[in-house]
XYZ file of C-alpha atoms in Angstrom:
381
model
C 0.057 -0.082 0.254
C 1.583 3.304 -0.536
C 1.925 6.571 1.429
C 0.446 9.084 -1.352
C -2.772 10.329 -1.335
C -6.565 11.046 -3.776
C -6.972 14.139 -2.669
C -10.732 14.205 -3.806
C -12.897 11.719 -4.900
C -12.706 11.195 -8.567
C -11.751 7.557 -8.631
C -8.143 7.222 -10.360
C -7.088 3.451 -10.988
C -3.724 5.157 -10.659
C -4.228 6.286 -7.857
C -2.633 5.437 -3.821
C -4.638 5.187 -0.885
C -5.670 8.180 1.398
C -3.152 8.513 3.646
C -2.405 10.882 6.320
C -0.639 9.175 9.012
C 2.696 7.032 7.461
C 3.182 3.805 9.597
C 5.511 6.102 12.023
C 2.818 8.277 12.604
C 4.218 10.995 10.570
C 1.190 13.322 9.634
C 1.881 13.822 5.938
C 1.638 17.374 5.181
C 1.788 17.818 1.201
C -0.179 19.223 -2.011
C -2.246 15.777 -1.824
C -3.100 16.228 1.524
C -3.834 19.621 1.856
C -8.327 19.307 1.275
C -7.766 17.167 4.342
C -5.610 19.391 6.964
C -7.464 21.713 7.672
C -9.776 19.174 8.950
C -7.585 17.630 11.663
C -5.744 20.360 12.207
C -8.979 21.247 13.618
C -9.977 17.919 15.902
C -9.184 18.979 19.663
C -7.075 17.433 21.251
C -9.388 15.911 23.658
C -10.508 14.801 20.204
C -7.341 13.235 19.200
C -7.756 11.250 22.767
C -11.192 10.380 22.318
C -9.960 8.181 18.879
C -7.167 6.262 21.197
C -9.351 5.784 23.656
C -11.604 4.176 21.152
C -9.328 1.909 19.663
C -7.788 0.460 22.291
C -10.833 -0.351 24.528
C -12.316 -1.779 21.643
C -9.745 -4.250 21.167
C -8.920 -5.369 24.595
C -13.156 -5.865 25.033
C -12.246 -7.982 21.032
C -9.358 -10.162 22.783
C -11.668 -10.755 25.566
C -14.277 -12.119 23.393
C -11.980 -14.671 22.063
C -11.505 -15.340 25.606
C -14.819 -16.094 26.740
C -15.615 -18.104 23.715
C -12.049 -20.166 23.746
C -13.769 -21.199 27.581
C -16.765 -22.188 26.513
C -19.492 -19.392 27.600
C -20.084 -17.947 23.691
C -21.664 -20.097 20.899
C -18.544 -17.836 18.228
C -16.668 -14.731 18.145
C -16.502 -12.011 15.493
C -12.633 -10.431 16.062
C -12.293 -7.039 14.805
C -8.356 -6.890 15.075
C -6.538 -4.653 12.705
C -9.764 -3.125 12.053
C -10.463 -0.469 14.434
C -9.107 2.892 12.957
C -11.032 2.516 10.156
C -14.172 1.985 12.037
C -13.438 4.270 14.419
C -12.160 7.488 12.226
C -15.727 6.885 10.401
C -18.139 6.499 13.009
C -16.492 9.887 14.876
C -17.652 11.492 11.447
C -21.126 10.802 12.003
C -23.748 13.115 13.552
C -26.395 12.230 16.588
C -29.144 12.129 13.772
C -27.591 9.951 11.505
C -27.883 6.266 11.052
C -26.074 3.283 10.872
C -26.365 0.124 9.687
C -22.769 -2.712 11.004
C -22.636 -6.546 9.463
C -21.157 -8.338 12.450
C -17.422 -7.299 13.196
C -18.368 -3.213 13.872
C -17.930 -3.375 17.633
C -15.631 -0.025 17.300
C -18.887 1.470 15.975
C -21.805 0.157 17.608
C -18.592 1.333 20.999
C -19.035 4.988 19.582
C -22.202 5.110 19.638
C -23.116 3.532 22.706
C -23.879 0.287 21.799
C -22.858 -1.803 25.996
C -20.148 -4.411 24.741
C -21.973 -6.998 26.767
C -24.870 -6.506 24.562
C -22.744 -7.979 21.084
C -22.249 -10.555 23.742
C -25.025 -11.612 24.650
C -25.826 -12.188 20.855
C -23.290 -14.112 19.921
C -23.341 -16.418 23.315
C -27.256 -16.431 22.308
C -29.352 -15.505 25.389
C -30.541 -12.311 22.448
C -32.808 -12.858 18.865
C -32.011 -9.245 17.836
C -30.130 -7.499 20.250
C -30.627 -4.018 21.269
C -33.408 -1.294 19.948
C -31.707 1.131 17.614
C -33.080 4.335 18.906
C -32.587 2.952 21.864
C -28.741 3.005 20.725
C -27.626 6.462 18.897
C -29.085 4.942 15.226
C -27.163 1.954 15.450
C -29.082 -1.183 13.887
C -28.264 -4.341 15.059
C -26.310 -6.763 13.618
C -26.936 -8.017 10.792
C -25.739 -12.226 9.874
C -27.098 -12.481 6.661
C -23.989 -11.688 4.063
C -24.209 -7.997 2.528
C -28.677 -7.309 3.300
C -27.979 -4.232 5.367
C -26.256 -2.444 1.782
C -30.541 -3.241 0.773
C -31.575 -2.176 4.703
C -29.483 1.175 4.846
C -30.548 1.963 1.294
C -34.602 2.109 1.904
C -34.103 3.455 5.171
C -31.858 7.032 3.660
C -34.384 6.890 0.416
C -37.345 6.763 3.017
C -35.135 9.865 4.942
C -35.140 11.711 1.064
C -39.528 10.927 1.246
C -39.399 12.557 4.443
C -37.191 15.796 3.092
C -34.411 15.595 6.623
C -31.598 16.149 4.846
C -30.438 18.892 1.988
C -32.200 21.657 4.350
C -28.972 23.021 5.297
C -29.905 23.048 9.438
C -27.405 20.935 10.553
C -29.873 19.651 13.266
C -32.280 17.803 10.946
C -30.111 17.382 7.773
C -28.977 13.231 8.363
C -27.069 10.341 6.190
C -26.688 6.719 6.549
C -23.494 4.996 6.194
C -23.904 1.301 5.814
C -20.288 -1.051 6.786
C -20.364 -4.330 4.683
C -16.514 -6.514 3.715
C -14.802 -7.785 0.293
C -16.605 -10.503 0.430
C -20.342 -9.825 0.884
C -19.657 -7.245 -2.637
C -19.163 -9.938 -4.496
C -23.278 -10.777 -3.162
C -26.283 -9.710 -5.208
C -27.767 -7.639 -2.570
C -25.150 -5.006 -2.431
C -24.974 -4.452 -6.334
C -28.583 -4.147 -5.982
C -28.467 -1.100 -2.874
C -25.854 0.550 -5.348
C -28.202 0.614 -7.936
C -31.060 1.692 -5.728
C -28.724 4.418 -3.932
C -27.714 5.443 -7.897
C -31.268 5.770 -9.245
C -32.372 8.210 -6.247
C -30.074 9.734 -4.839
C -29.565 8.588 -1.118
C -28.244 10.179 1.291
C -25.402 7.002 2.916
C -22.450 6.625 2.637
C -21.464 3.380 1.421
C -17.965 2.184 3.858
C -16.361 -1.227 2.592
C -13.427 -2.020 5.246
C -11.619 -4.303 2.624
C -9.448 -6.315 5.263
C -7.765 -8.627 2.514
C -10.045 -12.043 3.155
C -13.538 -13.239 2.539
C -13.008 -16.447 5.194
C -10.116 -18.303 3.199
C -11.046 -16.284 -0.292
C -8.490 -13.497 -0.602
C -9.925 -10.352 -2.620
C -7.590 -10.353 -5.594
C -10.030 -14.372 -6.189
C -13.046 -12.402 -6.670
C -12.414 -9.368 -8.036
C -9.612 -8.264 -10.594
C -9.745 -4.054 -10.472
C -10.001 -2.236 -7.022
C -13.385 -2.357 -5.309
C -13.419 1.254 -4.817
C -13.115 1.686 -8.065
C -16.745 -0.580 -8.551
C -18.908 2.509 -6.831
C -17.569 4.401 -10.262
C -19.858 1.666 -12.640
C -22.892 2.873 -10.376
C -21.927 6.634 -10.711
C -21.285 6.479 -7.013
C -17.971 8.810 -6.681
C -16.054 6.830 -4.602
C -12.728 6.350 -2.624
C -10.195 4.823 -1.399
C -7.660 5.736 1.955
C -5.640 3.599 4.307
C -7.643 2.256 6.637
C -5.378 2.030 9.025
C -5.412 5.241 9.517
C -7.656 6.700 11.745
C -7.514 10.358 11.006
C -7.637 9.578 6.874
C -11.250 7.256 8.193
C -12.504 9.735 9.858
C -11.830 13.444 7.308
C -12.439 10.676 4.289
C -15.800 10.139 6.220
C -17.028 13.343 7.347
C -16.076 14.812 4.261
C -18.321 11.982 2.555
C -20.820 12.496 4.610
C -21.635 16.314 4.585
C -21.897 15.272 1.377
C -24.757 12.304 1.236
C -26.455 15.153 3.460
C -26.804 18.048 1.029
C -28.164 16.378 -1.481
C -24.726 15.468 -3.136
C -26.030 11.142 -2.995
C -24.026 8.333 -2.328
C -20.552 7.908 -1.376
C -18.268 4.441 -1.206
C -15.470 4.732 1.175
C -12.936 0.963 0.217
C -10.817 1.494 3.793
C -8.105 -0.618 2.785
C -6.589 -2.826 6.043
C -6.606 -6.619 7.074
C -8.605 -8.844 9.353
C -5.054 -9.688 11.831
C -7.388 -13.144 13.714
C -9.429 -15.082 12.685
C -12.692 -14.717 9.698
C -14.296 -16.300 13.238
C -12.937 -18.389 15.983
C -14.589 -21.515 13.977
C -11.756 -20.807 11.256
C -8.141 -20.922 10.835
C -6.343 -18.610 8.698
C -3.403 -20.528 8.999
C -4.667 -22.875 6.327
C -4.684 -20.052 3.934
C -2.747 -17.108 4.925
C 0.508 -17.001 5.234
C 2.702 -15.864 8.575
C 4.651 -13.779 6.121
C 1.635 -11.747 4.803
C 0.447 -10.705 8.135
C 3.614 -9.603 9.722
C 3.139 -7.103 7.167
C 0.033 -5.835 8.324
C 1.277 -6.169 11.943
C 3.589 -4.012 11.273
C 0.695 -1.376 9.911
C -1.111 -1.044 13.770
C -3.686 0.776 13.566
C -3.307 1.565 17.458
C 1.273 2.138 17.328
C 0.352 4.417 14.635
C -2.457 6.549 16.486
C 0.416 5.892 18.948
C 2.826 7.222 17.379
C 1.378 10.333 17.050
C -0.203 11.199 20.100
C 3.055 10.713 21.342
C 5.202 13.616 18.623
C 2.457 15.584 19.596
C 3.920 15.535 23.284
C 1.564 13.160 25.077
C 2.030 11.736 28.241
C 2.982 8.268 29.475
C 0.255 8.725 31.906
C -2.688 9.089 29.878
C -1.485 5.697 27.636
C -1.093 4.611 31.258
C -4.778 5.184 32.128
C -6.140 4.085 29.396
C -4.939 0.772 29.273
C -5.258 0.497 32.916
C -10.045 1.448 31.426
C -9.516 -0.746 28.628
C -8.177 -3.355 31.450
C -11.038 -2.397 33.197
C -13.432 -3.170 30.841
C -12.160 -6.339 29.625
C -13.028 -7.321 33.647
C -16.432 -5.506 33.988
C -16.856 -7.680 30.701
C -15.926 -10.799 31.775
C -17.696 -10.285 35.298
C -21.422 -9.452 33.559
C -20.613 -12.628 31.273
C -20.900 -15.285 33.391
C -23.655 -13.810 34.947
C -25.680 -13.497 32.679
C -28.937 -15.929 32.634
C -29.722 -18.360 30.503
C -33.380 -16.611 28.374
C -36.847 -18.552 29.205
C -37.864 -20.968 26.632
C -41.168 -18.379 25.597
C -38.177 -15.493 24.514
C -38.079 -17.557 21.126
C -41.628 -17.208 20.598
C -42.950 -13.701 22.203
C -41.782 -11.798 18.809
C -42.899 -13.413 16.137
C -46.173 -11.593 15.152
C -47.412 -8.672 17.072
C -50.681 -10.337 17.785
C -50.814 -14.309 19.298
C -51.514 -16.331 16.592
C -52.752 -19.918 16.912
C -50.074 -21.713 15.084
C -47.494 -20.537 17.182
C -48.827 -21.535 20.551
C -49.372 -24.297 19.468
C -45.118 -24.833 19.006
C -44.654 -23.037 22.439
C -46.778 -26.172 24.035
C -45.758 -28.944 22.083
C -41.536 -27.299 23.122
C -43.483 -27.398 27.104
C -44.534 -30.454 27.196
C -41.212 -32.136 25.600
C -39.195 -30.214 29.195
C -42.322 -31.493 31.051
C -41.783 -34.459 30.225
C -37.735 -35.612 31.377
C -39.656 -34.129 34.638
C -37.185 -32.476 37.451
C -33.589 -32.196 37.376
C -31.570 -31.848 40.207
């Protein structure tokens, strides 16, 4: 991945990804980065610290949840290690009224928007059939396990925003945009391409945010597409940009620009964040079967948290700050573990409760059958 930048959304097959921080954490000041530098310079020290905090806490939660799964406390875990910068930067670029549609790996995005991490645990432990009410979680919608379908959900919602006239009004408290997250594997799904068609046709106020982590389970991105994935968007008439997804500042600046454009009536935008899945696709996967250690280590060397810490230290951030974040992260992990172990088995009736809005004879029949079946075992000690 090159260290240059793409200064505009005009897609250029030969351009390097937008990068504001190189792997040594040095801010790139040049004519090419000039578009984004004022945005970065306007960020307060507290905001920059929050970027680091978000990434560190997410990774510590991610690690702890993986440990819990290995210890039999979760049915499955979906690691996000390595993708923190893409998620935190983009999430921090949204406004309170915006709506965010994730896939199933957006732990950092959810935490930025106020999701209790144990809500994610409950979902992947089988304690809930949905997870949370988006209206109570800053418009962060439900994790979506059907690959790519959330792009259609987001596009439909964005069409509704347009119909309601809640964009391009000039009122920053009202103008709304939608952002949807998906992976490189999802680009091979028909749903994603259909979402592009509807978004382009109706000029919806939304951003498609692709986290290209290089592998769709065991299939490399080079097998899925002979051209860079961000060029897919241009084929549908959607302005598209490729960014260094391990650069939290690039993720923030480009997403901020594109969300602002969408809110202002500029139609949809597409961002491809070039990053890497350091861990397995899920805890049921063994990535050593299909990728090399040399490839893995080349991406470990581009760690987004290490890069941003180097940047903050170059600005004079103290050891005490980083130590305090580590302590907070450890406290979070301890709290997640404690509350996970305290989760109780959901009652059987929960699987029937919201199938229909009103009582249904078929559901009543199934509920009664299960109750009788379990009662047939008698009392257990």
